[in-house]
mmCIF file of C-alpha atoms in Angstrom:
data_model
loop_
_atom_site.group_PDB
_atom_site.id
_atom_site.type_symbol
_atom_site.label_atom_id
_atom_site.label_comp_id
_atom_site.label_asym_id
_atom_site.label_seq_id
_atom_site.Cartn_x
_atom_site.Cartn_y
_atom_site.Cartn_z
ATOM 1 C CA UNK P 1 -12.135 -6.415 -6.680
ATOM 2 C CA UNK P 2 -14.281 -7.589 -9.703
ATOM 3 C CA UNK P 3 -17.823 -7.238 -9.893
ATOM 4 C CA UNK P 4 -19.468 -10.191 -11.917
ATOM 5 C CA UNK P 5 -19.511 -10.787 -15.670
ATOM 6 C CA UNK P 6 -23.113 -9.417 -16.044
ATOM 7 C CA UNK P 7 -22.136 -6.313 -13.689
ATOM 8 C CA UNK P 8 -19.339 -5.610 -16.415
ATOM 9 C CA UNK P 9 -21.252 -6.040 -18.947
ATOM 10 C CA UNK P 10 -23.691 -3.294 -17.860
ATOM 11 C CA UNK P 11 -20.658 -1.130 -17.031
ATOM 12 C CA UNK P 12 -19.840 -2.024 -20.401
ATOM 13 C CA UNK P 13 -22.981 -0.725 -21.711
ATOM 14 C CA UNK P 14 -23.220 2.525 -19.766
ATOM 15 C CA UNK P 15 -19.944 3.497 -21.083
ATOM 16 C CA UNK P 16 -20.815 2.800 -24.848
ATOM 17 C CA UNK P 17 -24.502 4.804 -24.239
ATOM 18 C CA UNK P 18 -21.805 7.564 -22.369
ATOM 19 C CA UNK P 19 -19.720 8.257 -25.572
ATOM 20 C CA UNK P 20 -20.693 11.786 -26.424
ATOM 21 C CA UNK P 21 -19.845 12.966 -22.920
ATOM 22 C CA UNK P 22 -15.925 13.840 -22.292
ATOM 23 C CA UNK P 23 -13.506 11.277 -21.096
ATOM 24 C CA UNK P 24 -13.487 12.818 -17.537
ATOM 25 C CA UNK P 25 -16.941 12.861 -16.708
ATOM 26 C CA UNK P 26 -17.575 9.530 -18.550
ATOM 27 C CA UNK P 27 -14.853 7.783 -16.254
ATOM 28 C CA UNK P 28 -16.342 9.891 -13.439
ATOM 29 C CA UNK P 29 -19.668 8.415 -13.584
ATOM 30 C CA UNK P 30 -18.467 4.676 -14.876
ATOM 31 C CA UNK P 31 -16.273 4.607 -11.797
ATOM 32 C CA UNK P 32 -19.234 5.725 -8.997
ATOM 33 C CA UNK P 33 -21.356 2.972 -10.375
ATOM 34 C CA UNK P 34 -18.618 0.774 -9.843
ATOM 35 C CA UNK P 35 -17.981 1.469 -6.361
ATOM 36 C CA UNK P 36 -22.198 1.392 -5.927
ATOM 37 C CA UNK P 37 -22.016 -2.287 -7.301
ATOM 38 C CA UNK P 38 -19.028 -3.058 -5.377
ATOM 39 C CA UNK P 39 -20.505 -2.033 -2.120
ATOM 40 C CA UNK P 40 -23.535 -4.242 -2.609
ATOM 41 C CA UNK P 41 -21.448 -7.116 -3.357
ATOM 42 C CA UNK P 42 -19.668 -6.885 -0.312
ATOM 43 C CA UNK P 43 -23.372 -6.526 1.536
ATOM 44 C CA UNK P 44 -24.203 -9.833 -0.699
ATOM 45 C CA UNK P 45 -26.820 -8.295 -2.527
ATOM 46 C CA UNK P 46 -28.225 -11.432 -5.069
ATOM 47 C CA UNK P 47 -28.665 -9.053 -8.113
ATOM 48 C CA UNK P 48 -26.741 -6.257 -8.160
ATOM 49 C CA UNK P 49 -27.969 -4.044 -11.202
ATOM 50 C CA UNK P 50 -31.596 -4.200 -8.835
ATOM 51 C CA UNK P 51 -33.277 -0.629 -9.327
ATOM 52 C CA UNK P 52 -31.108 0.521 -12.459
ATOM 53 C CA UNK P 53 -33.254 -0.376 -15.194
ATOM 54 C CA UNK P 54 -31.364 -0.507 -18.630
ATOM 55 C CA UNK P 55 -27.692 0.324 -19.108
ATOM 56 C CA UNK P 56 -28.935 2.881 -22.187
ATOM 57 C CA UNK P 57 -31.799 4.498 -20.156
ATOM 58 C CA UNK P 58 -29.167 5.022 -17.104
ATOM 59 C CA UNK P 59 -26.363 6.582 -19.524
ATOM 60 C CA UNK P 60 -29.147 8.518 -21.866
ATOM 61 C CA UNK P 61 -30.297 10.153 -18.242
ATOM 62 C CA UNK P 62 -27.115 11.905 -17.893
ATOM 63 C CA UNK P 63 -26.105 12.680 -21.889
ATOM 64 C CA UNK P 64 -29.513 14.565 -21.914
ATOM 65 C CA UNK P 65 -29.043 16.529 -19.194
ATOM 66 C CA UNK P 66 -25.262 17.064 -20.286
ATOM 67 C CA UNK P 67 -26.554 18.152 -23.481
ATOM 68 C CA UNK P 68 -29.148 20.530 -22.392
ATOM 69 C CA UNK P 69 -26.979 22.235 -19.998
ATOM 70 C CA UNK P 70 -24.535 22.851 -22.508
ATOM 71 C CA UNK P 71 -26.537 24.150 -25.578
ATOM 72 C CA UNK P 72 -28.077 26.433 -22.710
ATOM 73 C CA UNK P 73 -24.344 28.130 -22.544
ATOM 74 C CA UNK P 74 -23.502 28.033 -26.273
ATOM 75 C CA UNK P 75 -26.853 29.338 -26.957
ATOM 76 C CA UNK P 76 -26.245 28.375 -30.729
ATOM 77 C CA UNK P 77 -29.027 27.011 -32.771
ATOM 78 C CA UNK P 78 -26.556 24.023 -33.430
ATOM 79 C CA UNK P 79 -26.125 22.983 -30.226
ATOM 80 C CA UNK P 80 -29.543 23.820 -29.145
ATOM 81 C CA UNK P 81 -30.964 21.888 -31.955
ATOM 82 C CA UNK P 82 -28.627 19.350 -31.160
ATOM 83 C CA UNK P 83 -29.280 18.780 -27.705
ATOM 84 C CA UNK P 84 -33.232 18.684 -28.125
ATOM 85 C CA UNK P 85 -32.894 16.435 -30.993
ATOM 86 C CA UNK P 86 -31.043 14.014 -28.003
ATOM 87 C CA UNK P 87 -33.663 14.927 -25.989
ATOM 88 C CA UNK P 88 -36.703 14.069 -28.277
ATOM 89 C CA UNK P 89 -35.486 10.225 -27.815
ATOM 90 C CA UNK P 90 -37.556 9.887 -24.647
ATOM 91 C CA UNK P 91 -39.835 12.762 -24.815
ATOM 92 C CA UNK P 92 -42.732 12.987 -28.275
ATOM 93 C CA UNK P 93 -43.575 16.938 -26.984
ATOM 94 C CA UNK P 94 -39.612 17.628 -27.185
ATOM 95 C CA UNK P 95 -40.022 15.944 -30.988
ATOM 96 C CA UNK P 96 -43.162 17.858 -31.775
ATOM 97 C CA UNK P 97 -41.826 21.320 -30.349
ATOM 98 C CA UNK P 98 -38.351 21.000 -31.907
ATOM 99 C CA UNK P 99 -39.210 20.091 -35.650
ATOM 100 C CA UNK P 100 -41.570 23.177 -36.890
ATOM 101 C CA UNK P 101 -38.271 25.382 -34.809
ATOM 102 C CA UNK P 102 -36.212 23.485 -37.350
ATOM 103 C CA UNK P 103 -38.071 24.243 -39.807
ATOM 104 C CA UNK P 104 -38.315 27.518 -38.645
ATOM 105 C CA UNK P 105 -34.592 27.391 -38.902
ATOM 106 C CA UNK P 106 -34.247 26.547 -42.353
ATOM 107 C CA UNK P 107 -36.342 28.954 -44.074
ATOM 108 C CA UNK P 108 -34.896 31.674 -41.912
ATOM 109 C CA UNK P 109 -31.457 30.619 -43.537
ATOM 110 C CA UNK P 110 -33.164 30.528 -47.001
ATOM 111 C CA UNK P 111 -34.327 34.233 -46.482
ATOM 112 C CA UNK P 112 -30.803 35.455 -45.472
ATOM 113 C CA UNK P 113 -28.794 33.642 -48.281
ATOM 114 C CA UNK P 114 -31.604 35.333 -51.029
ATOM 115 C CA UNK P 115 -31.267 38.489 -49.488
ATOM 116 C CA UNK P 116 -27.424 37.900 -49.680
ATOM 117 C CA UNK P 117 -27.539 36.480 -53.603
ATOM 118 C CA UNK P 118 -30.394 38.995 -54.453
ATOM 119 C CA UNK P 119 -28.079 42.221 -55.506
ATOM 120 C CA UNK P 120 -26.151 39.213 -57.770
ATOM 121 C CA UNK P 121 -29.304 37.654 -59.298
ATOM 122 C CA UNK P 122 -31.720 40.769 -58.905
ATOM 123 C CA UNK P 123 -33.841 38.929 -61.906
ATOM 124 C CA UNK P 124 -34.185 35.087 -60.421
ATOM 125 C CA UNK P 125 -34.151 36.051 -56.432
ATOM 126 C CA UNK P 126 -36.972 38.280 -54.606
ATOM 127 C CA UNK P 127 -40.634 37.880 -53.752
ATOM 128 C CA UNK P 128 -42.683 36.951 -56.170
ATOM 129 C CA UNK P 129 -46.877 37.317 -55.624
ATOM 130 C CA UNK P 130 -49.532 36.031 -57.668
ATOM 131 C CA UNK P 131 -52.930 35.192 -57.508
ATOM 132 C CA UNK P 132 -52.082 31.688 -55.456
ATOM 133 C CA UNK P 133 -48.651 32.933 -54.382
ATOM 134 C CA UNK P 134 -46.370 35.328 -52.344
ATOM 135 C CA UNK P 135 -43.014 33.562 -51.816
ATOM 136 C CA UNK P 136 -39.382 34.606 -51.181
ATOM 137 C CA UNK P 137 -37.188 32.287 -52.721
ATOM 138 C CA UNK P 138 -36.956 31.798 -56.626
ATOM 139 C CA UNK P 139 -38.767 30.437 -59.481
ATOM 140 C CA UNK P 140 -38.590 27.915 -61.788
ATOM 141 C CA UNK P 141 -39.635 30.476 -64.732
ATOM 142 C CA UNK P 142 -42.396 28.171 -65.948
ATOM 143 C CA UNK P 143 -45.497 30.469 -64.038
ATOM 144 C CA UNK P 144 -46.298 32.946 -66.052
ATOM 145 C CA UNK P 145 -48.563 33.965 -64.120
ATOM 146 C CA UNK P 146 -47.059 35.674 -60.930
ATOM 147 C CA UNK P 147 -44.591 38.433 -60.966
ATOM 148 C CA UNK P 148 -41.763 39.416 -58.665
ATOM 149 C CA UNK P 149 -42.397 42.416 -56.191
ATOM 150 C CA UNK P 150 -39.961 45.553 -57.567
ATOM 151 C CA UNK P 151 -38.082 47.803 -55.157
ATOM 152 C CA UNK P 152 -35.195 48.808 -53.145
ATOM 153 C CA UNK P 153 -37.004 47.874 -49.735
ATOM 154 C CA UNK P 154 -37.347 43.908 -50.499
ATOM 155 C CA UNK P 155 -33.467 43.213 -50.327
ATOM 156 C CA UNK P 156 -32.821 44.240 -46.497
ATOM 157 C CA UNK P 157 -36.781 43.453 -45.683
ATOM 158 C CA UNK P 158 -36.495 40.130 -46.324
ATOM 159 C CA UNK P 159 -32.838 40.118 -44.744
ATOM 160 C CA UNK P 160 -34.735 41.249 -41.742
ATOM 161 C CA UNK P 161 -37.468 38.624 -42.158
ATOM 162 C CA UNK P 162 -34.416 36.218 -42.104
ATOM 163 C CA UNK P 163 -32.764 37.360 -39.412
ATOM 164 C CA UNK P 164 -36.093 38.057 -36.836
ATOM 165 C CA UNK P 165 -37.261 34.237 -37.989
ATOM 166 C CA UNK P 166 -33.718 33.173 -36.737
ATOM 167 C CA UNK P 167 -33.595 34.838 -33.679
ATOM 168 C CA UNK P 168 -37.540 33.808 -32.692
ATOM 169 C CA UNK P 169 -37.178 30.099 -33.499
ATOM 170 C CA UNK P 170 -33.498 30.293 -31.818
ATOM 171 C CA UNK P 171 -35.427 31.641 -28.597
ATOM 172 C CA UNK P 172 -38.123 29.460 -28.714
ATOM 173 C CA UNK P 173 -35.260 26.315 -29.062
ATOM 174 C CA UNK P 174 -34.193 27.850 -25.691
ATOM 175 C CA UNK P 175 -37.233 28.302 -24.214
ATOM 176 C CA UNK P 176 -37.834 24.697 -25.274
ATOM 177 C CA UNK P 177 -34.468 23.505 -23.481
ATOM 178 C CA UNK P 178 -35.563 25.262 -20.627
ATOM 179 C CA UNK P 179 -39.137 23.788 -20.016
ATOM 180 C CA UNK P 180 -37.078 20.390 -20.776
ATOM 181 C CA UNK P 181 -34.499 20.958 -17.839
ATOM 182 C CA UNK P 182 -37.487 22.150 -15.736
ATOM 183 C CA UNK P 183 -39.685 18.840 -16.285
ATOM 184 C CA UNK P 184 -36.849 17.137 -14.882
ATOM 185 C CA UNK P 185 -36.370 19.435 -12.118
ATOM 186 C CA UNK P 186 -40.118 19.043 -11.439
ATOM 187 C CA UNK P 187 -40.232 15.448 -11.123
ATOM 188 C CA UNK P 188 -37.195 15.089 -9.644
ATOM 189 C CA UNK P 189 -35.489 12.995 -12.873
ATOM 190 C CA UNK P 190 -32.643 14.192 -14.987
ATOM 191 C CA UNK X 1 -62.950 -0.328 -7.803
ATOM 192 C CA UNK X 2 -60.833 -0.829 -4.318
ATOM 193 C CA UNK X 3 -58.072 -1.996 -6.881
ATOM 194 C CA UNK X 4 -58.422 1.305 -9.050
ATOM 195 C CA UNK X 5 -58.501 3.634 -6.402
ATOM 196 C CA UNK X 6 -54.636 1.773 -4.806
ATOM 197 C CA UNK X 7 -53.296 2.120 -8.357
ATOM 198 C CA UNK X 8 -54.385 6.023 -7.991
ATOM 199 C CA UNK X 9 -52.843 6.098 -5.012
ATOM 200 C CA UNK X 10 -49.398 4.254 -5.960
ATOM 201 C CA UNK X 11 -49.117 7.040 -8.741
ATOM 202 C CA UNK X 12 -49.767 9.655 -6.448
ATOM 203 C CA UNK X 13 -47.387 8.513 -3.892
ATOM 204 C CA UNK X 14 -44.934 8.058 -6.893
ATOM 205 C CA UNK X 15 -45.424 11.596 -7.839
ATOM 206 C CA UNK X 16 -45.275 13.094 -4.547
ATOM 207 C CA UNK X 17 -41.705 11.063 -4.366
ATOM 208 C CA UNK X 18 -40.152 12.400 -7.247
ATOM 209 C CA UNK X 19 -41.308 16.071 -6.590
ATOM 210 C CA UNK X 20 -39.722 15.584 -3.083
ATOM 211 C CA UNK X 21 -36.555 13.970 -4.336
ATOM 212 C CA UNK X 22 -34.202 16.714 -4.459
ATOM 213 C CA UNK X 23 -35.664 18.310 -1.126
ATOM 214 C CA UNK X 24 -34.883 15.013 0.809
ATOM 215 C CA UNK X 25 -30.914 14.440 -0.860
ATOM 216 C CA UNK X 26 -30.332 18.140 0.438
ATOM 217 C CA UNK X 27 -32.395 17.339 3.669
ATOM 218 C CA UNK X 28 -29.888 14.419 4.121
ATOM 219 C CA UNK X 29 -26.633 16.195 3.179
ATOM 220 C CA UNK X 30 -27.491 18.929 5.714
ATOM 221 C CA UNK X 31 -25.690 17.421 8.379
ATOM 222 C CA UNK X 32 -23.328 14.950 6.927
ATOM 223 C CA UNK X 33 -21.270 14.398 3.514
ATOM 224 C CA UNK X 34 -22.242 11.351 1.991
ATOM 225 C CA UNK X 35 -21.461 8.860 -0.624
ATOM 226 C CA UNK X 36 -24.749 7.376 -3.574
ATOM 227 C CA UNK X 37 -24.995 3.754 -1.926
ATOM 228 C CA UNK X 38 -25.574 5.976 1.746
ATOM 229 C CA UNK X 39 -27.922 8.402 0.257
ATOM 230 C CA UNK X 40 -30.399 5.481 -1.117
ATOM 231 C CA UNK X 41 -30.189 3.389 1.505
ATOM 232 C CA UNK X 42 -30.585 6.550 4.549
ATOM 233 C CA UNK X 43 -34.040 7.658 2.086
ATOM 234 C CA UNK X 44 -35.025 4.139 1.533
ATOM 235 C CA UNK X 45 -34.901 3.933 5.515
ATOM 236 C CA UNK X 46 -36.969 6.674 5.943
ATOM 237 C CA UNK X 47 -39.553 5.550 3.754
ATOM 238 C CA UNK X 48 -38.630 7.260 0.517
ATOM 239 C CA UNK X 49 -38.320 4.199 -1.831
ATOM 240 C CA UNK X 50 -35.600 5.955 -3.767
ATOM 241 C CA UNK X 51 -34.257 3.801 -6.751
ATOM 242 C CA UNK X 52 -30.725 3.072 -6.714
ATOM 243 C CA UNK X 53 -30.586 3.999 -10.241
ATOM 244 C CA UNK X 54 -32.306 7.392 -10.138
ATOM 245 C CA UNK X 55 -30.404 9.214 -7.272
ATOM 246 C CA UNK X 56 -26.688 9.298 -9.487
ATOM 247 C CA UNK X 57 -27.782 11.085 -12.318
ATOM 248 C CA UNK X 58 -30.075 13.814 -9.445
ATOM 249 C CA UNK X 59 -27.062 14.074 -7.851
ATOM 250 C CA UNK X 60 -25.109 15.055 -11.572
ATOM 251 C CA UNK X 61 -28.284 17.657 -11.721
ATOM 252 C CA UNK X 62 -27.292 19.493 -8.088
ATOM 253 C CA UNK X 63 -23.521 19.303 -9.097
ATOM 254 C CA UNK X 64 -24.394 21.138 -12.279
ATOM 255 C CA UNK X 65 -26.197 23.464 -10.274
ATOM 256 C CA UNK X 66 -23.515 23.985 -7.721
ATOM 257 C CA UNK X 67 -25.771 22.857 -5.097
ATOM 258 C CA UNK X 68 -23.791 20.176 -3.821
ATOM 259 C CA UNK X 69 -19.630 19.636 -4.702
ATOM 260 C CA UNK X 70 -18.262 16.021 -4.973
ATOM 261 C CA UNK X 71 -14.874 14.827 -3.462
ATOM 262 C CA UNK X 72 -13.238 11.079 -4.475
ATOM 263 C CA UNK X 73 -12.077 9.586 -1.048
ATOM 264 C CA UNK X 74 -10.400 6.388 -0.261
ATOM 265 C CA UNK X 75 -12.468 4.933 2.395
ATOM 266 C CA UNK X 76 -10.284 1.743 2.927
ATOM 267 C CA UNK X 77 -12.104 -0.891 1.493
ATOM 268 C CA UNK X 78 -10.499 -1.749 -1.645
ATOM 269 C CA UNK X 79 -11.864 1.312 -3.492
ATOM 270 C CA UNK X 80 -12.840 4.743 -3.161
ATOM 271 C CA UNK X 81 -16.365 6.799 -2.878
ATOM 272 C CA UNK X 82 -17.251 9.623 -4.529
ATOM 273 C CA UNK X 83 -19.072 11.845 -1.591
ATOM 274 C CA UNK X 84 -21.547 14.624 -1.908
ATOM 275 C CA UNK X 85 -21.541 17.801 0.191
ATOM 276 C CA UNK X 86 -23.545 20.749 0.108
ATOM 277 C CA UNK X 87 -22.033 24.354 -1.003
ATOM 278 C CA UNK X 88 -23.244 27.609 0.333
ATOM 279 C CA UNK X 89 -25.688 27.752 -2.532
ATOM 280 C CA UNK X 90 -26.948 24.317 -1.685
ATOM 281 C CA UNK X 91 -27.518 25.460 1.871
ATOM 282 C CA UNK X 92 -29.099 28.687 0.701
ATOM 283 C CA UNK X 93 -31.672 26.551 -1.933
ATOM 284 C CA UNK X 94 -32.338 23.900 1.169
ATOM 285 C CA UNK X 95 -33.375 26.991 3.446
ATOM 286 C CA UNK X 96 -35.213 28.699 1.065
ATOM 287 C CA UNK X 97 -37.108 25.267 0.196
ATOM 288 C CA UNK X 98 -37.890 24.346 3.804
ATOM 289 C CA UNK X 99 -39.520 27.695 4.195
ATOM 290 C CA UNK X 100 -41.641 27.061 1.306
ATOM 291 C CA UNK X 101 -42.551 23.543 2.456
ATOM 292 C CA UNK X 102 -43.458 24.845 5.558
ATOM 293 C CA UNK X 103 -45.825 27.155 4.159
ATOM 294 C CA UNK X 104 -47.341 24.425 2.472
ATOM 295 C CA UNK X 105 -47.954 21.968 4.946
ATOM 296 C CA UNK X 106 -49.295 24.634 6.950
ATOM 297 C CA UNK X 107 -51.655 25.296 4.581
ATOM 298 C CA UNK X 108 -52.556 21.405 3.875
ATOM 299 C CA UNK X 109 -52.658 20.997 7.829
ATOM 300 C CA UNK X 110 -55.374 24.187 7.735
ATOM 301 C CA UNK X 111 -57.230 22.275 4.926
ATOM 302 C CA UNK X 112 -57.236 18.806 6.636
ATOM 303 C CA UNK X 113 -58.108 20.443 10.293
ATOM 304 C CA UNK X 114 -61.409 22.347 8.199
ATOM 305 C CA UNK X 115 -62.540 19.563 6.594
#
């Protein structure tokens, strides 16, 4: 039976907005709207697509909560960043929460690969302190006027650093995932 | 003023809806499996105003959660449903919840008998 052209079209649409989700679940949930729209036809419901809202909203409901679910299991920054950056599209607190973790992110990768490079480039790499400064990272040799910290302990202290900056802002992401999930569960929407 | 206070109201109600949402689709699984279309329109007939819309992807939430399990079945009418039945953990959350919803409106029906 065929629904009518502006039926398919939002079929259409929902598919398209569906595209990160696997081929399964994607036909899964194309296929139960169909039958929903085909059922209302055959009641000889006037406007079918009544109480859907927008094909994108409708297929962004289920991607998010796809995508939360499944960073929850990988537990990977990747797909935790990932699925909260999907997530941020209808939710500013997700955005807010999700870029200083980022950030987070970043400088906890700068810390490891210094503390990896540092027994390579003991002279250029370390942490440097001066009277407006205490950075780990390198310079550009043109401030004269700070100096880099000497000692055996910097290398694997700021490898720790790195790697305790990683694992907070990677449990934060998941707390972050969770209180996501759980605003859904709380108002009953996905 | 009468006008403000109804809008309060309507967004109270609408809360009250959504928080009860996922007690009601297990409440109405309990006894029967059932297809989306039968969900919204057994809720909407009890006065939920569910959107047609917002009970698929719910229903993608308690699948995820194992609460409910889904079965494709040819019901004769040119094409099939996709039908919703609880598991043992769904039974197990639904008992658990209607204990602590009883508790509650216990507690509400204390507070409204006081006052």
């Amino acid at each position: 039976m065929m629904l009518p052209k502006q039926a398919e079209e939002y079929l259409k649409q929902v598919r398209q907005g569906l595209a990160s989700l696997g081929q399964d679940e994607r036909d899964d949930i194309v296929a139960e709207l169909r039958s929903h729209l085909l059922d209302r036809q055959a009641q000889g419901r006037a406007n079918l697509l009544e109480g859907f809202g927008s094909a994108e909203r409708f297929a962004a409901s289920f991607v998010i909560q796809s995508a939360l679910r499944s960073a929850l299991v990988q537990g990977t920054s990747w797909a935790l960043g990932r699925a909260l950056f999907i997530a941020a599209r209808d939710s500013v607190l997700v955005l807010f929460g999700l870029l200083p973790l980022l950030l987070a992110q970043f400088v906890a990768l700068g810390f490891l690969v210094c503390a990896a490079l540092k027994p390579f480039f003991p002279d250029q790499l370390g942490l440097w302190v001066g009277p407006h400064a205490f950075f780990i990272g390198t310079t550009s040799g043109n401030t004269p006027d700070i100096h880099q910290v000497d000692g055996w302990w910097v290398f694997p202290a700021v490898a720790v650093a790195g790697v305790l900056l990683f694992w907070l802002s990677n449990r934060l992401m998941v707390g972050l995932v969770r209180w996501r999930l759980h605003q859904s569960e709380k108002t009953g929407q996905p | 003023m009468q006008d403000n206070v109804q809008t309060e109201v309507l967004a109270w109600r609408s809360q009250l809806r959504k928080g009860t949402l996922e007690l009601a689709v297990l409440l109405a699984l309990r006894k029967q499996r059932c297809y989306g279309l039968q969900l919204v329109d057994l809720l909407n007939a009890a006065n939920l105003g569910i959107s047609e819309g917002s009970i698929y992807p719910l229903l993608a939430r308690l699948r995820a959660e194992k609460k409910v399990q889904t079965e494709w079945v040819d019901s004769g009418v040119g094409h099939a449903h996709k039908y919703y039945e609880l598991t043992a953990h769904g039974q197990e959350v639904l008992a658990a919840m209607l204990v602590a919803w009883d508790e509650f409106s216990r507690a509400f029906d204390g507070l409204t008998a006081k006052n």
